[in-house]
Coordinates of C-alpha atoms in Angstrom, one line a residue:
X1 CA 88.0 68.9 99.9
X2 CA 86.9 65.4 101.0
X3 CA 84.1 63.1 101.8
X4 CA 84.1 63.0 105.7
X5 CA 82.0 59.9 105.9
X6 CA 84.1 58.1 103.4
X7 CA 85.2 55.4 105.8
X8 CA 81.9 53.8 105.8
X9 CA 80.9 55.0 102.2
X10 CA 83.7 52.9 100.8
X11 CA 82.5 49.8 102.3
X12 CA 79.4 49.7 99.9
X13 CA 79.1 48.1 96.6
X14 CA 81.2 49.8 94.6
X15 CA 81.9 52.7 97.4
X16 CA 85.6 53.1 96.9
X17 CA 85.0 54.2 93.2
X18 CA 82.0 56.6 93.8
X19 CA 83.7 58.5 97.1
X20 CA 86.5 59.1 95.0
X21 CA 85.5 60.4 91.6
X22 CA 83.1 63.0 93.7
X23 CA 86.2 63.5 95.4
X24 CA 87.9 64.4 92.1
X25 CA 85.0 66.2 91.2
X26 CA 85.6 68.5 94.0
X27 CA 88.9 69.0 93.3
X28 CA 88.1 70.0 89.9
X29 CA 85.8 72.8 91.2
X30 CA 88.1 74.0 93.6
X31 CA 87.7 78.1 93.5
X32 CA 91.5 79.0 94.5
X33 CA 93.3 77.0 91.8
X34 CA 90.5 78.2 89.4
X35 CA 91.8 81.5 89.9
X36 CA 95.4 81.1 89.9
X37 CA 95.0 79.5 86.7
X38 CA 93.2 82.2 85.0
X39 CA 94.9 85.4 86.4
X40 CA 98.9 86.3 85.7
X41 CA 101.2 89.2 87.0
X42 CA 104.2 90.7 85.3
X43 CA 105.2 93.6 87.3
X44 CA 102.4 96.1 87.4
X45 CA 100.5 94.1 84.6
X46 CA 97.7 91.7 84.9
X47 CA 96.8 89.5 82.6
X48 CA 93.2 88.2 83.2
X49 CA 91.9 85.7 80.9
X50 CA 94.2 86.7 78.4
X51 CA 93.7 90.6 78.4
X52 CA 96.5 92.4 80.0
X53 CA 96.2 95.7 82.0
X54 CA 98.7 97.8 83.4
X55 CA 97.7 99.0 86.8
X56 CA 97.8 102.6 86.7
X57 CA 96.2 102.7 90.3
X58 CA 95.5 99.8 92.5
X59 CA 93.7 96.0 92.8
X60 CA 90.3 96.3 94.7
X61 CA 88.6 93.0 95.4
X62 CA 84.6 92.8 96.1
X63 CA 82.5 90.0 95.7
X64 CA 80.1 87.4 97.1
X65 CA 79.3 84.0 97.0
X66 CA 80.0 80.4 98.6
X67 CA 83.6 80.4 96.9
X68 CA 84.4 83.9 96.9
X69 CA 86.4 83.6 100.0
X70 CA 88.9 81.4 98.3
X71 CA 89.0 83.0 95.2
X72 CA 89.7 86.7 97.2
X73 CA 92.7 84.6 98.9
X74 CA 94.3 83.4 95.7
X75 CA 94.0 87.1 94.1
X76 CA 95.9 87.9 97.2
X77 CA 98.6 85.3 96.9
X78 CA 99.0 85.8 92.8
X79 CA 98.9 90.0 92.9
X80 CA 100.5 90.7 96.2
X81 CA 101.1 94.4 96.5
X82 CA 99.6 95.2 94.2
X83 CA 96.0 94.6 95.9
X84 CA 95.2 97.5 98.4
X85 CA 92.3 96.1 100.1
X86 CA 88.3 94.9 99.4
X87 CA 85.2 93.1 100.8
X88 CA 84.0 89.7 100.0
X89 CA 80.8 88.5 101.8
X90 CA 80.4 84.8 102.0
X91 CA 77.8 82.4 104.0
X92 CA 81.3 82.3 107.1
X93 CA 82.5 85.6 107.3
X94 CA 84.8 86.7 110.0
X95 CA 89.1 87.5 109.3
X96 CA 90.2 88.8 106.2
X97 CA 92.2 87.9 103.1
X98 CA 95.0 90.0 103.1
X99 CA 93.9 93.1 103.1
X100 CA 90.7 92.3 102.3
X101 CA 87.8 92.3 104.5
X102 CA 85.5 88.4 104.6
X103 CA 82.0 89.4 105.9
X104 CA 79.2 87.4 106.8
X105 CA 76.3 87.1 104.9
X106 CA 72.8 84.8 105.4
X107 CA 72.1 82.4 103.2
X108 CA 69.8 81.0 101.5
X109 CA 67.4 83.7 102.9
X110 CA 68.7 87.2 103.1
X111 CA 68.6 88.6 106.2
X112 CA 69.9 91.9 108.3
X113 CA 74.3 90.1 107.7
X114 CA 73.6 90.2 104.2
X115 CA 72.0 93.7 104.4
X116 CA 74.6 95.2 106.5
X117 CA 77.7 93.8 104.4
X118 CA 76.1 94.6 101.3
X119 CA 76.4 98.8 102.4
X120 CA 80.1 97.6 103.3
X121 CA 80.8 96.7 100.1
X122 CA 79.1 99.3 98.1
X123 CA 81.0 101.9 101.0
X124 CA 84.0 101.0 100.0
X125 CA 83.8 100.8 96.4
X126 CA 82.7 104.7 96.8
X127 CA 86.6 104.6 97.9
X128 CA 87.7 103.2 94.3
X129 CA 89.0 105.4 91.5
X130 CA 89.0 105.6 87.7
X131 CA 92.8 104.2 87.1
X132 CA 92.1 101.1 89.5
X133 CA 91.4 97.3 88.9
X134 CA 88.3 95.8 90.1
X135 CA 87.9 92.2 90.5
X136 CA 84.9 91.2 91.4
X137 CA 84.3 87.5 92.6
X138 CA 81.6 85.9 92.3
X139 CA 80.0 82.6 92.8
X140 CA 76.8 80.5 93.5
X141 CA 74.6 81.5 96.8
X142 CA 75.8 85.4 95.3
X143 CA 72.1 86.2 95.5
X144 CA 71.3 85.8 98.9
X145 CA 74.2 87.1 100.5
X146 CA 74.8 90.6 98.4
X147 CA 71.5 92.1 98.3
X148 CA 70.0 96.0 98.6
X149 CA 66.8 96.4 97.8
X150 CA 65.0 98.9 95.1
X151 CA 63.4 101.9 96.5
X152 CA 60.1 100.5 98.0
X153 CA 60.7 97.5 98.8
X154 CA 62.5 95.9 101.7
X155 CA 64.6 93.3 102.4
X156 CA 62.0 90.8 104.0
X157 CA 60.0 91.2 100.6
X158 CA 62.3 89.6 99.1
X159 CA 63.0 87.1 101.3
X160 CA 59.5 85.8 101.4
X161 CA 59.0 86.1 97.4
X162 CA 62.7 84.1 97.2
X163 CA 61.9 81.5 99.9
X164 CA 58.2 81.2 98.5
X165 CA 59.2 80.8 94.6
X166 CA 61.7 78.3 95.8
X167 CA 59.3 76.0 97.8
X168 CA 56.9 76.1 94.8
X169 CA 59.9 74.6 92.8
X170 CA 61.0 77.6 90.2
X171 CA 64.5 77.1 88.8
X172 CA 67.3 79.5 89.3
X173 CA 66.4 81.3 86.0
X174 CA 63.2 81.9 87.6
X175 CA 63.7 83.0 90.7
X176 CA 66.6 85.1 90.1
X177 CA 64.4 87.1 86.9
X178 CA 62.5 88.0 89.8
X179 CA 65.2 88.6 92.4
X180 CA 67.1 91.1 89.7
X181 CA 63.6 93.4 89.5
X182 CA 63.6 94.0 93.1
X183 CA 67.3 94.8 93.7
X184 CA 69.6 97.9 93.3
X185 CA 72.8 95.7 92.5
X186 CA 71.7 92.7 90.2
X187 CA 70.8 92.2 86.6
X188 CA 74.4 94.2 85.4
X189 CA 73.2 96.8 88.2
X190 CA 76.5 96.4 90.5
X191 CA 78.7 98.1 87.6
X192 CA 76.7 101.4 88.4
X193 CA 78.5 101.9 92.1
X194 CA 82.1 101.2 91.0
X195 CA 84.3 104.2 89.1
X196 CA 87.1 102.2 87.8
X197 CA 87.4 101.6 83.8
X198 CA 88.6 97.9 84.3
X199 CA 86.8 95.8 86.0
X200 CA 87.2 91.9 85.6
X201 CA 84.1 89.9 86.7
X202 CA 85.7 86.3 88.0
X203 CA 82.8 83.5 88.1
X204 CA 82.7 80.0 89.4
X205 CA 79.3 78.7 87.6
X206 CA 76.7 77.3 89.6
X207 CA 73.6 77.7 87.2
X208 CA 73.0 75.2 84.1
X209 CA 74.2 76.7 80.6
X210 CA 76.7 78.6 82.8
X211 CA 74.2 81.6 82.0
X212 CA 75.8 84.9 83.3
X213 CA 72.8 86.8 83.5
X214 CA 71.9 84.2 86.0
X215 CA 74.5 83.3 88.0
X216 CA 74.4 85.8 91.3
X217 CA 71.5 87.5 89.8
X218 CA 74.5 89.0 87.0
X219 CA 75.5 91.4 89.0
X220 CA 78.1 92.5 86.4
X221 CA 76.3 91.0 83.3
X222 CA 74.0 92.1 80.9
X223 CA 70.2 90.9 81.6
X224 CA 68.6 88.6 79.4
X225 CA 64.9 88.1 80.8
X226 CA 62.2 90.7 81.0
X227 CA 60.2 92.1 84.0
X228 CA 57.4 90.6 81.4
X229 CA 59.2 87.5 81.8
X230 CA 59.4 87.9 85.9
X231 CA 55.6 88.8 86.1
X232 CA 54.9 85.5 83.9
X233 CA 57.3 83.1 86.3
X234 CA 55.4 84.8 89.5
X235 CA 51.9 84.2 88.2
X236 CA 52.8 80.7 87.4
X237 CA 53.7 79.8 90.9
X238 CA 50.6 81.6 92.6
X239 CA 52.5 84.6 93.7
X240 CA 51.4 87.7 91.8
X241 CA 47.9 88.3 93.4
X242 CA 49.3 87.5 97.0
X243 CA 52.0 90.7 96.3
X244 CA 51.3 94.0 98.3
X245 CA 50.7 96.6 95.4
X246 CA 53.7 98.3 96.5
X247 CA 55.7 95.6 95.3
X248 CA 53.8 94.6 92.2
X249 CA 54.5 98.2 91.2
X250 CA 58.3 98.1 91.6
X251 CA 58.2 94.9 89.4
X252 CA 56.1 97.0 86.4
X253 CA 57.4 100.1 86.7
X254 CA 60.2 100.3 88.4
X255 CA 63.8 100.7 87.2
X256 CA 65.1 97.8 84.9
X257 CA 68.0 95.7 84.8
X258 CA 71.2 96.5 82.5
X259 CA 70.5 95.5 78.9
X260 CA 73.6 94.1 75.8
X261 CA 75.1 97.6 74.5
X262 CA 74.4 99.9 77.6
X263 CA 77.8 101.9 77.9
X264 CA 78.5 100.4 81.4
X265 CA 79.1 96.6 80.3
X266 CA 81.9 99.1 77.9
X267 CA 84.8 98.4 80.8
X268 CA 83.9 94.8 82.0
X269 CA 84.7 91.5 81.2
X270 CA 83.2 88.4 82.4
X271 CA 85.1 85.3 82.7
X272 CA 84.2 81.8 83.9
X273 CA 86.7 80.3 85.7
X274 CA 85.3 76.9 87.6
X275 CA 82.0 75.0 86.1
X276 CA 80.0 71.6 86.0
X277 CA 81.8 70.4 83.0
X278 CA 85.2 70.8 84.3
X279 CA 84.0 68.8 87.5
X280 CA 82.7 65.8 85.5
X281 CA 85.3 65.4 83.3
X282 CA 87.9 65.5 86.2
X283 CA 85.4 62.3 87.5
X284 CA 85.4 60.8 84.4
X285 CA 88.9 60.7 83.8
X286 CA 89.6 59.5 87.1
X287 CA 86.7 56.3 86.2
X288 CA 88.6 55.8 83.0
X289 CA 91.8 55.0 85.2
X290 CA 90.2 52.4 87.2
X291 CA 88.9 50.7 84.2
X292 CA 84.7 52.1 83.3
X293 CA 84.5 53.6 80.0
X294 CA 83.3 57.1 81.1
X295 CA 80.1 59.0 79.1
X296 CA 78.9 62.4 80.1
X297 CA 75.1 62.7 79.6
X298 CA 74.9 66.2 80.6
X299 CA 75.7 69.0 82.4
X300 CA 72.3 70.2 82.1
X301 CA 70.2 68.4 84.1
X302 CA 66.7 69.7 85.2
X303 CA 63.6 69.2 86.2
X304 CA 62.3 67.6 89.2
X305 CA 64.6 65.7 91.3
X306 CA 62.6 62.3 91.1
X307 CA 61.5 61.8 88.0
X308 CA 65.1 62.7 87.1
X309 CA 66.0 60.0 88.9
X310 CA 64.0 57.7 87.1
X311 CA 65.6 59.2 83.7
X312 CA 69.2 58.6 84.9
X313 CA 68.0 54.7 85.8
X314 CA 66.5 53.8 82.7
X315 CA 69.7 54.8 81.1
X316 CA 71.6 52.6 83.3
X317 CA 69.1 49.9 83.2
X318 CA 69.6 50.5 79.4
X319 CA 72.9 49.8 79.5
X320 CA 72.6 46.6 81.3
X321 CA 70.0 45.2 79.1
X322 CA 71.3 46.3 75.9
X323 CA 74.1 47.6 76.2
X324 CA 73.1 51.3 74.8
X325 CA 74.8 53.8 75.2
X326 CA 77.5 51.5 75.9
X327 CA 78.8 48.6 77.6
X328 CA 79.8 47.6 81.3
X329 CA 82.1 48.5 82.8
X330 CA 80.5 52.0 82.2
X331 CA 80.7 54.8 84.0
X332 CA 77.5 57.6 83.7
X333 CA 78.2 61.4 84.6
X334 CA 75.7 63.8 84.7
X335 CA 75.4 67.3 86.4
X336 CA 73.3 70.1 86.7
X337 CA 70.5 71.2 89.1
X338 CA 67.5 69.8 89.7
X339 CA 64.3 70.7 91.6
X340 CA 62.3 69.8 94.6
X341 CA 58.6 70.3 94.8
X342 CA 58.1 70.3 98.8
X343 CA 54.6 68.2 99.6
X344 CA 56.0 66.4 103.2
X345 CA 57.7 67.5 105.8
X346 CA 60.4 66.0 106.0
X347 CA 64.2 66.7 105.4
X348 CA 66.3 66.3 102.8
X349 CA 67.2 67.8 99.2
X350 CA 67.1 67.4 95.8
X351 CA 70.1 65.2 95.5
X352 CA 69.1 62.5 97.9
X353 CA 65.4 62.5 96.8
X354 CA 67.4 61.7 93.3
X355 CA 68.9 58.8 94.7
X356 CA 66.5 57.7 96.7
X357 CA 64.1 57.5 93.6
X358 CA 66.7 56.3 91.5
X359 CA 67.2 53.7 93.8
X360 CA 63.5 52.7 93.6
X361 CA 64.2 52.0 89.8
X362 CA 67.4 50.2 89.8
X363 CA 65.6 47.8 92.8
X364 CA 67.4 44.2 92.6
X365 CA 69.8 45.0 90.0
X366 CA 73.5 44.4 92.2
X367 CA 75.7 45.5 89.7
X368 CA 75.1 49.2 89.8
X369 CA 75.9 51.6 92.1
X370 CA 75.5 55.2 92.2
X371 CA 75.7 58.8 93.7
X372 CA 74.8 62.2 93.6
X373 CA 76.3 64.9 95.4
X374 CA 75.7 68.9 95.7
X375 CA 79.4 70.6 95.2
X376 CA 78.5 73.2 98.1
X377 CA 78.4 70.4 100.7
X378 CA 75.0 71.4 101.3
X379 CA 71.6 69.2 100.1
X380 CA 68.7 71.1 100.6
X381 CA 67.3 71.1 105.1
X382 CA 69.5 68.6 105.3
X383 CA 73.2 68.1 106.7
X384 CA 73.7 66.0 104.1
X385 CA 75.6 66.7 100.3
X386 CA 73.9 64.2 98.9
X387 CA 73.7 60.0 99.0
X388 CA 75.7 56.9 97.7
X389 CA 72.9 53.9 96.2
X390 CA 72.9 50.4 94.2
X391 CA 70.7 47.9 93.5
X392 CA 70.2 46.6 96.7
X393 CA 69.1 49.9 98.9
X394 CA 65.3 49.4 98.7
X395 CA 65.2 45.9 100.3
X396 CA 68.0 46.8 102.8
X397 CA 65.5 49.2 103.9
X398 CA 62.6 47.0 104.0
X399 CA 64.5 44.4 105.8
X400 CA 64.9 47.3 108.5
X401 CA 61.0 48.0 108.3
X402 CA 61.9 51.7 106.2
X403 CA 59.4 52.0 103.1
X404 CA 61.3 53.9 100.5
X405 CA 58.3 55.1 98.8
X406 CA 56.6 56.5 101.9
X407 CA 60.0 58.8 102.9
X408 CA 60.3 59.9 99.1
X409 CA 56.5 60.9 99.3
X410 CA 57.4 63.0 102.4
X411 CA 60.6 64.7 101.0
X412 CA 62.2 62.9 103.8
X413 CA 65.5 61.3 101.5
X414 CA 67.8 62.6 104.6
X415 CA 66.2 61.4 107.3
X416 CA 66.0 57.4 105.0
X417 CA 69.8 57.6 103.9
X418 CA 70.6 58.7 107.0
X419 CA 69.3 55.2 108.6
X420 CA 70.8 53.9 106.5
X421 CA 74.4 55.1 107.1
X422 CA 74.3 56.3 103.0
X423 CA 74.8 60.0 103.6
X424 CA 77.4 61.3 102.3
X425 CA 78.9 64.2 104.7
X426 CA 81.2 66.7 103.5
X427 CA 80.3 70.0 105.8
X428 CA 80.9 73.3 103.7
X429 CA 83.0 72.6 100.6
X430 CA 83.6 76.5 100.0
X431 CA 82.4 76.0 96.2
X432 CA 79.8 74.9 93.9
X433 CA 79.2 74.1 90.8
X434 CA 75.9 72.5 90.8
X435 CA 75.3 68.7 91.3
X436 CA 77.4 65.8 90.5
X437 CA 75.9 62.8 89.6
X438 CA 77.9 58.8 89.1
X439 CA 76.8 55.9 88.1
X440 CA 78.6 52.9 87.9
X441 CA 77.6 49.8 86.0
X442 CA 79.7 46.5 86.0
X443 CA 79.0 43.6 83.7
X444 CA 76.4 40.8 84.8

């Protein structure tokens, strides 16, 4: 996985550096070598984060998600025969994995693919008996692209409440609280439609804390929030008035997620295999090679995308002043996921309207440089993954008659990086593990 725009990236201040620690971030979050370094065959055993099981039966794969599609081929490649078949939905689709079937799915709106290959899935694990293996992959975009709906409520309901909650800015434990009440397979849910005793849950972590009840929805995991806690997050955002009764009712009344101790959670195990943390130290040690001390803020980064950006500058405006929390040459990691609160019309998404405000702060101070990337490849409308910045972006653009301020205003960060030739492409990674942001500070 690489930068595809690196060429001219690596001409900025700094450039060279930046494109390749997201590069090694990337590599880091890679979903087929995550795999192959957490499952082991020996004969007809599998060992699966350290748990062996004897196959009495067979190796089913299902699963779902932006990365599932590698992680189904490297289950494939490790297990060999011993895998008789499966379905795996990702945003592509189309061929198969071995025996295993890749369907389409829509993200980041479900529509009629992610409807019909949702009935695949749960058709064929009708097919799946007691002594067999079930992996199930799973991995961020999950909740958009495996989806059947609770009695009562259809699929476009949950499009509009998902797409709506999501313009208004909730975070992914928000939204997906309310996704799990409306859905026959989320919130621990899934484990209801497969027969098999062993079932080993597989997860590349796109949601901050690495929170299984989150990512995907939890479609194998127990559910920590509430429908009290759902009805709170849609109230906040304006929604629960504008419901049809019908729905509201669901959400109150109708039936609830899986809770810790239910029986079914008794013959699966969750195990993360791919997160944030292991992406930003892979950076990090690749910084420390080429000579910047290398701090990890966080992996947790929230809130909204701009005022994080001013956050992340006064740290590295910090750093050049006083040297706190440590000296040039310094390199700054953070990760996590951020928010956008929509107000223009323009395009772009949460990790360029970072830089772009970020680059607002740092204005006229040459020696840093920075980036920030979403792993999928995908930044919000926008082709974009995210955006490469220093000190000297904001009168660059006034020199071409841009104002910075007036295209951060209008959510337009693509359209202003893009001008700007600061885009960084990468087209469809085929993972994700949140946001990865880099910072670079040289002495004065």
């Amino acid at each position: 996985m690489s930068i595809r725009n690196r060429e001219s990236l690596v001409k900025l201040p700094r450039g060279e550096v930046l494109t390749k620690a997201l590069e090694e971030a990337l590599a880091a979050a890679d979903p087929y070598t995550a795999v192959a370094s957490s499952v082991k065959r020996r004969g007809d055993v599998v060992e699966v984060g350290g748990k062996a099981v004897e196959v009495g039966g067979g190796v089913h794969v299902v699963g779902f998600g932006k990365a599932s599609g590698k992680m189904a081929e490297a289950l494939v490649d490790l297990l060999g025969d011993l895998v008789r078949g499966g379905v795996v939905i990702t945003p592509t689709g189309g061929g198969r994995a071995g025996p295993i079937e890749l369907v389409k799915g829509d993200h980041p709106i479900p529509k009629d693919n992610t409807l019909s290959a949702s009935h695949r899935l749960v058709e064929y694990l009708e097919g799946v008996g007691e002594g067999d293996l079930v992996f199930v992959v799973i991995s961020g975009g999950g909740s958009a692209l495996f989806e059947l709906p609770e009695e009562g409520i259809q699929l476009e309901d949950i499009a509009h409440v998902s797409g709506e909650l999501m313009r208004r800015g909730a975070d992914i434990v928000e939204l997906n609280a309310v996704r799990k009440r409306l859905s026959r397979v989320k919130g621990g849910k899934l484990l209801k439609f497969i027969k098999a005793r062993h079932v080993a849950s597989l997860i590349v972590s796109d949601v901050v804390g690495d929170r299984l009840d989150t990512i995907a929805s939890g479609p194998t995991a127990p559910d920590g929030t509430t429908r009290e806690f759902a009805i709170r997050v849609l109230k906040k955002y304006g929604l629960w008035e504008e419901l049809p009764t019908r729905i509201r009712a669901v959400i109150e009344s109708g039936g609830d997620t899986v809770k810790e101790g239910d029986p079914v959670l008794a013959k699966v195990w969750n195990i993360i295999v791919a997160n944030n943390l292991t992406s930003l130290r892979s950076a990090g040690g690749y910084l420390k090679g080429v000579g910047y001390s290398p701090l990890i803020l966080t992996s947790m980064l929230e809130g909204e995308a701009r005022e994080a950006g001013r956050v992340l500058a006064s740290v590295a405006k910090s750093v050049v002043y006083h040297g706190l929390p440590g000296r040039p040459p310094l390199a700054l990691l953070a990760g996590g996921e951020t928010v956008v609160t929509v107000r223009g019309g323009g395009r772009g998404g949460r990790n360029q309207e970072l830089c772009l405000s970020f680059a607002l702060a740092i204005r006229g101070m040459r020696n840093i440089s920075a980036a920030c990337m979403g792993t999928d490849g995908v930044d919000g409308n926008s082709p974009a993954a995210g955006a490469v910045v220093d000190g000297g972006v904001v009168e660059e653009a006034e020199a071409r008659g841009l104002d910075p301020l007036e295209y951060l205003n209008n959510n337009d960060s693509y359209t202003f990086f893009n001008h700007l030739g600061r885009d960084i492409i990468t087209g469809y990674t085929g993972t994700n593990v949140n946001d990865v942001f880099i910072a670079v500070i040289d002495p004065t």
